[in-house]
Short mmCIF file of C-alpha atoms in Angstrom, two decimals:
data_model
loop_
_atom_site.label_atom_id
_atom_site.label_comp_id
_atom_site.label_asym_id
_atom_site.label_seq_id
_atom_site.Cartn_x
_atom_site.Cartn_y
_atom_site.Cartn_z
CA UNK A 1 0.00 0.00 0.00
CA UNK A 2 1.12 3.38 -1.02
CA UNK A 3 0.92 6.16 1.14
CA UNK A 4 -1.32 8.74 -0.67
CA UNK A 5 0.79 11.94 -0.49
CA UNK A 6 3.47 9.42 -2.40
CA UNK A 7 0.99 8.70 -4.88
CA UNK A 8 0.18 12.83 -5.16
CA UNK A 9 4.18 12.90 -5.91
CA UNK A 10 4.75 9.84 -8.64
CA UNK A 11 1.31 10.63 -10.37
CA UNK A 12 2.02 14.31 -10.34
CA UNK A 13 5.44 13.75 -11.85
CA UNK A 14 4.24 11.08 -14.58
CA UNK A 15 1.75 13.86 -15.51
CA UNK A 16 3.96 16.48 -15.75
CA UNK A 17 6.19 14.26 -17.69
CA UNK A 18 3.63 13.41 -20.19
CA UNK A 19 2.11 17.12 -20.64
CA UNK A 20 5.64 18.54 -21.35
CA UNK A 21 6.70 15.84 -23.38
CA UNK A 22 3.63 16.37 -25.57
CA UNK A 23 3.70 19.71 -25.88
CA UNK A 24 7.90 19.33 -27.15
CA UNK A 25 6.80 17.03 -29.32
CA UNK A 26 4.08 18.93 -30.82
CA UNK A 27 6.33 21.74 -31.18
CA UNK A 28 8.84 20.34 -32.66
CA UNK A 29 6.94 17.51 -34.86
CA UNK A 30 8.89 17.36 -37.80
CA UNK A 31 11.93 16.62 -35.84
CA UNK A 32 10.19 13.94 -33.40
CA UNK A 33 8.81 12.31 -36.57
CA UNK A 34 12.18 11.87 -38.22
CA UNK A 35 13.31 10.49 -34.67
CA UNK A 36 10.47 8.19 -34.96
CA UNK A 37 11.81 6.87 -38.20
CA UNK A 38 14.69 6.80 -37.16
CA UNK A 39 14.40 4.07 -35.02
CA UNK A 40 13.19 2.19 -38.06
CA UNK A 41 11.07 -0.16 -36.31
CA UNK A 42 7.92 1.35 -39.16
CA UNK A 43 7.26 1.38 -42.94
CA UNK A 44 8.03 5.11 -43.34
CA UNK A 45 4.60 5.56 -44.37
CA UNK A 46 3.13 4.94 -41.16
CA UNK A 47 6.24 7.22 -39.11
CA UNK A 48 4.13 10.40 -39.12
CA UNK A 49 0.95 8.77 -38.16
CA UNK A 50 2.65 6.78 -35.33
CA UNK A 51 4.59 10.17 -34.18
CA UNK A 52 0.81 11.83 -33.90
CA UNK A 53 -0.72 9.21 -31.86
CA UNK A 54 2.49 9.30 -29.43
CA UNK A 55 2.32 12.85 -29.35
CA UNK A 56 -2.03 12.98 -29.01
CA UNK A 57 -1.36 9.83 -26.26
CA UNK A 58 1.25 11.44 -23.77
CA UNK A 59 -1.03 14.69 -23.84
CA UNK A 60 -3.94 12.20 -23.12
CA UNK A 61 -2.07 10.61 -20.33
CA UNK A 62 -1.19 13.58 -19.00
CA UNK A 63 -4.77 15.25 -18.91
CA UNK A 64 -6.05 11.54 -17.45
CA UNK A 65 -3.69 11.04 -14.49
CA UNK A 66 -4.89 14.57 -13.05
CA UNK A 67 -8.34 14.27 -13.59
CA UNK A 68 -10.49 13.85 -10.22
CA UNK A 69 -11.03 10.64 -9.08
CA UNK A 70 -14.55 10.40 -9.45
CA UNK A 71 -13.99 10.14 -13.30
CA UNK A 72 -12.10 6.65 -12.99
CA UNK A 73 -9.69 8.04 -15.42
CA UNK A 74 -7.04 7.22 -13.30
CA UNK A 75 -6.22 3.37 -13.62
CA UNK A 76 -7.06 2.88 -17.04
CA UNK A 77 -4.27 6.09 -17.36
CA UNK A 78 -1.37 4.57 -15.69
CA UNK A 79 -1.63 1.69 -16.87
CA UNK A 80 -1.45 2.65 -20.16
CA UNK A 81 1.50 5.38 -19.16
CA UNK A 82 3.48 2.04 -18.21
CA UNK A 83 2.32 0.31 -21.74
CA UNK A 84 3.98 3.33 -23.37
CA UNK A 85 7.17 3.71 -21.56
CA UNK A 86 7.59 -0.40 -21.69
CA UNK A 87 6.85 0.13 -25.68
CA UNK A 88 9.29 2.96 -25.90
CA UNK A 89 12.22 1.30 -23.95
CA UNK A 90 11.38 -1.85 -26.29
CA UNK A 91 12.17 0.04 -29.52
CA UNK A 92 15.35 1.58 -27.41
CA UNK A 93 16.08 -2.09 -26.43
CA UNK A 94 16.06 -3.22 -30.21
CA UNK A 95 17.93 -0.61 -31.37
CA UNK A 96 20.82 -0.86 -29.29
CA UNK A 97 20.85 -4.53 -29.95
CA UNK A 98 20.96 -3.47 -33.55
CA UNK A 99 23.98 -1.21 -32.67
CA UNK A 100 22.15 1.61 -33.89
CA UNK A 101 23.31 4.17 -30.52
CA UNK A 102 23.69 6.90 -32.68
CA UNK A 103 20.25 7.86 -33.97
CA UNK A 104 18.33 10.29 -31.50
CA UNK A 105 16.10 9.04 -28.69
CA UNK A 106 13.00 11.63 -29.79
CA UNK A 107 13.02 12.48 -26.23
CA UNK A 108 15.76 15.50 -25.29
CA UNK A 109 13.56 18.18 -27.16
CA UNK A 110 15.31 19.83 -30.16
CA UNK A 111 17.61 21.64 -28.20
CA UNK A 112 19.72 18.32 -26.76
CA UNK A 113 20.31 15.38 -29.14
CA UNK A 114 20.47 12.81 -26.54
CA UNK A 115 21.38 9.58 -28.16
CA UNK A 116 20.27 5.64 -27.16
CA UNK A 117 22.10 4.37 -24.28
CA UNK A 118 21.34 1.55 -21.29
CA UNK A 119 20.57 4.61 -19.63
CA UNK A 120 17.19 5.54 -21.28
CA UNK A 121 16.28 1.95 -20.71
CA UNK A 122 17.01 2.18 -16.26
CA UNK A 123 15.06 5.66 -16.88
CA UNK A 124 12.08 3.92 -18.76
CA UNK A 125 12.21 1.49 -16.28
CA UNK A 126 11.87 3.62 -13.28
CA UNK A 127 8.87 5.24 -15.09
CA UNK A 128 7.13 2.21 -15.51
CA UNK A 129 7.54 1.02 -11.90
CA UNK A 130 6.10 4.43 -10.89
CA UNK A 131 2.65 3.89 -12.54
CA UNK A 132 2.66 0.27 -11.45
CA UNK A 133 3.41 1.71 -7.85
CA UNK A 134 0.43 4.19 -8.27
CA UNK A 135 -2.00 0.98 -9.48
CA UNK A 136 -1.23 -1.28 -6.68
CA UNK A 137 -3.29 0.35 -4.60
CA UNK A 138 -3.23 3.90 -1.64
CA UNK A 139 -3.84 3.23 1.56
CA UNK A 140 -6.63 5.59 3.16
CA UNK A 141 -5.30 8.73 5.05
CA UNK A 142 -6.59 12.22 5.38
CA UNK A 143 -4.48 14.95 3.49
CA UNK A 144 -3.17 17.68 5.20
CA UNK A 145 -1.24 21.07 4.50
CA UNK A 146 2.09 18.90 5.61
CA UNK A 147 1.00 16.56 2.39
CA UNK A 148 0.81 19.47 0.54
CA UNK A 149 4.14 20.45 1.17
CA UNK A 150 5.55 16.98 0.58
CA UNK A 151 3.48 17.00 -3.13
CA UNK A 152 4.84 20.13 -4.09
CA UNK A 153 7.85 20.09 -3.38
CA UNK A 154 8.57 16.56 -4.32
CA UNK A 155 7.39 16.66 -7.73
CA UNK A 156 9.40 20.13 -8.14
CA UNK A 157 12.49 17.63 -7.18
CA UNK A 158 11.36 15.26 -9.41
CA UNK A 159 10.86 17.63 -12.35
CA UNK A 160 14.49 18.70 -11.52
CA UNK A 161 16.49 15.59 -11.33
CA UNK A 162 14.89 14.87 -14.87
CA UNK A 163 15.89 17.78 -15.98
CA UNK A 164 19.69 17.58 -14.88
CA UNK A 165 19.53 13.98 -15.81
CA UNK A 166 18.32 14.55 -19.22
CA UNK A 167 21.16 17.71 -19.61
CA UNK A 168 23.41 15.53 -18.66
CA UNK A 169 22.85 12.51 -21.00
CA UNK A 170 22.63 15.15 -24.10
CA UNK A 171 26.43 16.63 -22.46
CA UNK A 172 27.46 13.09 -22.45
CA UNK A 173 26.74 12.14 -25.90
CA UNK A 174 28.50 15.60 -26.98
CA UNK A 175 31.81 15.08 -25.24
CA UNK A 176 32.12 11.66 -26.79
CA UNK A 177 31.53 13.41 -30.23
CA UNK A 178 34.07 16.04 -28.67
CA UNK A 179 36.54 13.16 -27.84
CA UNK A 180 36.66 11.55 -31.15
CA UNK A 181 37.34 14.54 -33.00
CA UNK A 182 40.24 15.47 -31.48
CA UNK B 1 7.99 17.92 18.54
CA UNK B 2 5.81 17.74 16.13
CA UNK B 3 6.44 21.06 15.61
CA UNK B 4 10.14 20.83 15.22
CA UNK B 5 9.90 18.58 12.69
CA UNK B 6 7.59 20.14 10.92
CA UNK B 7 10.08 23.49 11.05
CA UNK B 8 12.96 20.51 9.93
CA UNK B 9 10.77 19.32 7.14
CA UNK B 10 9.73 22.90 5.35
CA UNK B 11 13.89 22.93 5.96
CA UNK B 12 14.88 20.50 3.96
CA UNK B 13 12.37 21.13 0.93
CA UNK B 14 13.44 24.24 0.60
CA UNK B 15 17.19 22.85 0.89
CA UNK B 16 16.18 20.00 -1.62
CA UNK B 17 14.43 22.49 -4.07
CA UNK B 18 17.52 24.95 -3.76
CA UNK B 19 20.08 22.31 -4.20
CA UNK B 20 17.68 20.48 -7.47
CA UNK B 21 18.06 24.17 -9.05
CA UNK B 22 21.91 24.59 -8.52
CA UNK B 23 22.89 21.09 -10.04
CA UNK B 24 20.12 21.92 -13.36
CA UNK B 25 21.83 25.37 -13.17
CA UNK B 26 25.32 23.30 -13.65
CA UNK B 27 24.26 21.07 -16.26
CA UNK B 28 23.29 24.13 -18.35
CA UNK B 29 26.60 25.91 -17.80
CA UNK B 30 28.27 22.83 -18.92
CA UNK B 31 25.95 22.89 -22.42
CA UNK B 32 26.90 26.67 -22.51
CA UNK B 33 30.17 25.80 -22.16
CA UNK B 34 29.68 22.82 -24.95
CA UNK B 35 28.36 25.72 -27.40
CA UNK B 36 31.35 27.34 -27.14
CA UNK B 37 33.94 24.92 -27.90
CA UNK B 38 31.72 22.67 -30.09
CA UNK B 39 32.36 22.77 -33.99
CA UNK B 40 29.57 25.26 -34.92
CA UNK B 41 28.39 26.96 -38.08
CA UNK B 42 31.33 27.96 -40.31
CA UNK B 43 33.90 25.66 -38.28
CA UNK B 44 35.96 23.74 -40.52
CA UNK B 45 37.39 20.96 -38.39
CA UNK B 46 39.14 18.38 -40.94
CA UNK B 47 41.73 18.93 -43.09
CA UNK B 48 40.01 19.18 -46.60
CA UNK B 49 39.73 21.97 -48.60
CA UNK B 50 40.71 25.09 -47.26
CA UNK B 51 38.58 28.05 -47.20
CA UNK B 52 40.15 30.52 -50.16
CA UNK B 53 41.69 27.25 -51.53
CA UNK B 54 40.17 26.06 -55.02
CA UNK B 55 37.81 23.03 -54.73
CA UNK B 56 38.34 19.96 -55.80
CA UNK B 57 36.53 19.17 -58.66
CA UNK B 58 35.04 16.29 -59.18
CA UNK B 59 32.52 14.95 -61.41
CA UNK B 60 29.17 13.16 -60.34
CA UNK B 61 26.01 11.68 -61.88
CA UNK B 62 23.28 12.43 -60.07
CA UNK B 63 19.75 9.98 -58.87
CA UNK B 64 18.39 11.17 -62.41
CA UNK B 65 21.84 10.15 -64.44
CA UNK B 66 22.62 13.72 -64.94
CA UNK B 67 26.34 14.54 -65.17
CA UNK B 68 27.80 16.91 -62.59
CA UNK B 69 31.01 19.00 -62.56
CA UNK B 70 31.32 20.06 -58.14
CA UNK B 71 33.89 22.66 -57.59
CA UNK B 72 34.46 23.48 -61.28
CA UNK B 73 34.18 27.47 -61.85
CA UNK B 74 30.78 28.32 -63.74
CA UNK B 75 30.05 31.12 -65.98
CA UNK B 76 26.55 32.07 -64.56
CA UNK B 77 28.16 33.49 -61.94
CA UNK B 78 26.14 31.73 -58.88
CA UNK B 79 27.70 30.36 -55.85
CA UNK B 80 26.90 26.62 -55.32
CA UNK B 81 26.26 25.39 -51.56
CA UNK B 82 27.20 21.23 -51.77
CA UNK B 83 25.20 19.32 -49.11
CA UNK B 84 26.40 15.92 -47.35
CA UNK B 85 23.66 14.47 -45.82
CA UNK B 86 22.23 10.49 -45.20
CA UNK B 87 18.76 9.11 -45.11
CA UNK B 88 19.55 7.98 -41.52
CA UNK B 89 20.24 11.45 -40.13
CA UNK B 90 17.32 13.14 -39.01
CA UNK B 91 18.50 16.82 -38.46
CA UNK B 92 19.61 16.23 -42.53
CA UNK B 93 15.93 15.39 -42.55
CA UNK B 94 14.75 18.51 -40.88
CA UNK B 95 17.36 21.00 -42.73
CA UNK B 96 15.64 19.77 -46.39
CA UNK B 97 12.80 22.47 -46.64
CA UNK B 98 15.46 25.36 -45.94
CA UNK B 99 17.43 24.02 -48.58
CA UNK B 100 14.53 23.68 -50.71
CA UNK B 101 13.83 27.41 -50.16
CA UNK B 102 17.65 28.66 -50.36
CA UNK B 103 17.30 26.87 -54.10
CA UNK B 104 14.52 28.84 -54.68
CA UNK B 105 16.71 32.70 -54.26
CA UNK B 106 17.98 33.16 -57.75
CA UNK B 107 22.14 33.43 -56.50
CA UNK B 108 22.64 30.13 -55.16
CA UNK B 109 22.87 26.31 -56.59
CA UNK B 110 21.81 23.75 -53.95
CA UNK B 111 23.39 20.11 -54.54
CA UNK B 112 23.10 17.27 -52.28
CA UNK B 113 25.54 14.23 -51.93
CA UNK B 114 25.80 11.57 -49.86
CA UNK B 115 26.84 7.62 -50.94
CA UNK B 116 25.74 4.18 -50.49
CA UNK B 117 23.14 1.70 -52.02
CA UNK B 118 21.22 3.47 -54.71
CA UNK B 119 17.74 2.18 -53.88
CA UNK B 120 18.05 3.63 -50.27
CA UNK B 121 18.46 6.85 -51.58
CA UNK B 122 16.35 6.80 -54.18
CA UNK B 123 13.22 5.33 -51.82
CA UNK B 124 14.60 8.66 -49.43
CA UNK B 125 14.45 11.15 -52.14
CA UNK B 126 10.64 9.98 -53.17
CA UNK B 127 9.40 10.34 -49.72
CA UNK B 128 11.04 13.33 -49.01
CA UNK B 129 10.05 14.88 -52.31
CA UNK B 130 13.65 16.09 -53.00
CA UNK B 131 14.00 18.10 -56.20
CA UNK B 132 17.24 19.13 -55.82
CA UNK B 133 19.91 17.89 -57.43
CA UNK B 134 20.85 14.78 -55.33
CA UNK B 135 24.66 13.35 -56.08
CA UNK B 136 26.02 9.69 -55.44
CA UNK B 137 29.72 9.79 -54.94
CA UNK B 138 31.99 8.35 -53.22
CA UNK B 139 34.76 10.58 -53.95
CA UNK B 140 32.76 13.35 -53.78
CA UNK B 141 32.58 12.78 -49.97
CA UNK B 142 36.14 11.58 -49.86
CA UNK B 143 37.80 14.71 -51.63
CA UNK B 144 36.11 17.00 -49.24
CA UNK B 145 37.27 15.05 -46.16
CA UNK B 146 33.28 15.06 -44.98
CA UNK B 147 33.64 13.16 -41.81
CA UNK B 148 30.53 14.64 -39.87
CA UNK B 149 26.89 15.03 -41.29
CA UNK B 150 25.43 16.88 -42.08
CA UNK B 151 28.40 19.04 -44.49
CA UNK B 152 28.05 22.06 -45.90
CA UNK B 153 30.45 23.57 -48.30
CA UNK B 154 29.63 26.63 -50.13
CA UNK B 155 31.85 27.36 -53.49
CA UNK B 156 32.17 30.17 -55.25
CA UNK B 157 31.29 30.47 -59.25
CA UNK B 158 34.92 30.86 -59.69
CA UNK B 159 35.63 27.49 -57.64
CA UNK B 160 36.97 28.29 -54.11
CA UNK B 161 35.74 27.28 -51.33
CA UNK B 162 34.03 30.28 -49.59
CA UNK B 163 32.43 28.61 -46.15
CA UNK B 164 32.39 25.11 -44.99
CA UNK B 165 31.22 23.54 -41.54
CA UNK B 166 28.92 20.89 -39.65
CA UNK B 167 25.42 21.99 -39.72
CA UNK B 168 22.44 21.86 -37.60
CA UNK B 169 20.43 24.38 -37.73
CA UNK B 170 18.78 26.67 -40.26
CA UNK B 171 21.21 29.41 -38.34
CA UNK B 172 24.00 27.16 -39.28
CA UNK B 173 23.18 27.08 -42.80
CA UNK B 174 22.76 30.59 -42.87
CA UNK B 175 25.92 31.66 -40.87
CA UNK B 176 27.82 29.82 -44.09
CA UNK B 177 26.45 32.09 -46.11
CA UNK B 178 27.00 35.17 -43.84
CA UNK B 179 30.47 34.02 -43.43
CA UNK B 180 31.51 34.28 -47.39
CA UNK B 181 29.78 37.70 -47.17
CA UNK B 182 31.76 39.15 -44.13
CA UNK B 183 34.95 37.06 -45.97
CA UNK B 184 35.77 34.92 -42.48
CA UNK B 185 37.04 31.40 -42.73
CA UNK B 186 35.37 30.09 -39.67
CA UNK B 187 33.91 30.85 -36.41
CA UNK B 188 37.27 30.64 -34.49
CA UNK B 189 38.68 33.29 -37.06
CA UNK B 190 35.52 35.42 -36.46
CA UNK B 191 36.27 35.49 -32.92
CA UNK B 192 40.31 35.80 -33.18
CA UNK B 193 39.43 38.97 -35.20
CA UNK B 194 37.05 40.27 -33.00
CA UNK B 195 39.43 39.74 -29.66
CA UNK B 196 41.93 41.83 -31.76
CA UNK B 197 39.88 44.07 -32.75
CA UNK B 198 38.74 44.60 -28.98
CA UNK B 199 42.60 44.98 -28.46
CA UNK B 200 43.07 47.87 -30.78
CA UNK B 201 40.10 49.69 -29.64
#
């Protein structure tokens, strides 16, 4: 049983993740769709319609997990958040397997070209565990202003770690570039 | 006691919080500091061509079985901006429609190149809807020492090499073409000459 003010945090954060990622996506489509053929996993045909529907999904997602309870939104919602990290750490997982670390992940935004590594997989991993933690259930407990404090400010930790994380995969993909070069 | 750790708690978030903003803080110095060391723009970093050298000229047939001459001085007087790109690169992907529309100004000749299997580029030019002129060569590639994709070189009409650097970015693209207009070589001899100039001044 989760504690609920730890569900608040993990839901919260997959949210967040899934509302910014859609909106970069959308954004920058042209760019996420040539990721998405890039892992080559598609007929080319199909690419841009597939890079819609993950785009249109993790907006979805991200509306679902915050919608009030009552709705029922909620399970259905992080369970199919887990689907899609699981799916994309499988395509990163073939990939890499083809060799293929090279080609962009789709998911550093068009400002950081973060390449495939073992890395993304431990990250997609840890994002699928944190739905699955969310399903299995939140033990009863009223919320108080402490909670509130606790939700804020540990999905504002969350959001930051990412962050650094993500900066720092894109920095270590460019200093390897650097390092060959020279 | 209850209290106190509440006082502890509001502590530490606000520690936590402070601390999460200093390390993202770091990571973007470091990619500042990447920007300004990286190969950018009009950096040449191999050892082909000069810029203010003559290119090499080498001829090419290109996806239709049109014969090329790259690097050969022209008599319509229009500069010609070679490409090196690859079906598998996605920026090269993303940088097609600004080439497509630098083709279109009347003073410059947009060519592609790249090498490898035919069909693969073929099948790539169809669903891209190139129109461009779109080499196969290997020597093409190999006389202009193109290690890193995608390559721009931009040649004169009297066949010297004018700009040449890694690309990604419509600003890249564009800072090739601003850098044969101010006459610079690359981005480290746009900033020597500014330093110096800073000096005198």
């Amino acid at each position: 049983m989760l504690d609920p003010a730890l569900e608040h945090v993990l839901r919260g954060s997959l949210a967040l993740l899934l509302a910014s990622g859609a909106v970069q996506k959308a954004r920058d489509f042209a760019l996420f769709r040539a990721a998405v053929e890039g892992y080559e996993l598609l007929p080319a045909r199909l690419a841009g319609v597939a890079a819609a529907l993950f785009a249109a999904l993790e907006g979805a997602l991200g509306a679902a997990l915050l919608a009030p309870a009552r709705f029922g939104l909620r399970p259905g919602a992080l369970a199919l958040a887990a689907a899609l990290f699981a799916l994309y750490a499988a395509a990163i997982a073939i990939n890499l397997a083809r060799g293929r670390r090279e080609i962009d992940c789709g998911c550093g935004g068009p400002a950081a070209h973060v390449p495939l590594s073992g890395w993304l997989l431990a990250r997609n991993a840890i994002l699928v565990a944190m739905a699955l933690a969310c399903l299995a259930g939140v033990a009863q407990r009223a919320l108080g202003l402490v909670d509130a404090l606790t939700i804020a400010g540990g999905v504002a930790a969350l959001a930051l770690i990412w962050t650094a994380v993500h900066g720092l995969l894109a920095h270590a993909a460019a200093l390897a570039r650097m390092q060959e070069d020279v | 006691m209850t209290e106190a750790l509440l006082v502890s708690n509001v502590l530490l978030w606000i520690a936590v919080l402070a601390l999460g903003a200093v390390v993202v803080a770091l990571v973007r110095q470091i990619g500042v500091l990447h920007e300004r060391v990286r190969p950018a723009g009009a950096l040449a970093i191999q050892t082909g061509p000069r810029v203010g050298e003559p290119a090499p000229v080498v001829e090419a047939d290109d996806l239709a079985g049109a014969a090329h001459v790259v690097g050969a001085p022209v008599a319509d007087g229009r500069d010609t901006l070679l490409f090196f790109l690859s079906p598998s690169c996605p920026v090269c992907k993303a940088l097609l429609p600004v080439l497509a529309a630098l083709a279109r100004g009347a003073s410059l000749r947009v060519v592609l190149a790249s090498d490898g299997a035919r069909q693969e580029h073929e099948a790539f030019a169809a669903r891209e809807g190139i129109a461009l002129p779109y080499l196969l060569s290997t020597p093409l590639g190999l006389s202009y020492r193109v290690g890193k994709l995608p390559w721009a070189v931009l040649i004169d009409a009297d066949g010297v090499v004018r700009a040449q650097g890694l690309v990604n970015t419509r600003e890249h693209l564009e800072s090739l073409l601003e850098a044969k207009a101010q006459g610079v070589a690359s981005i480290q001899e746009y900033l020597a000459r500014e330093r110096a100039e800073k000096g005198a001044a």
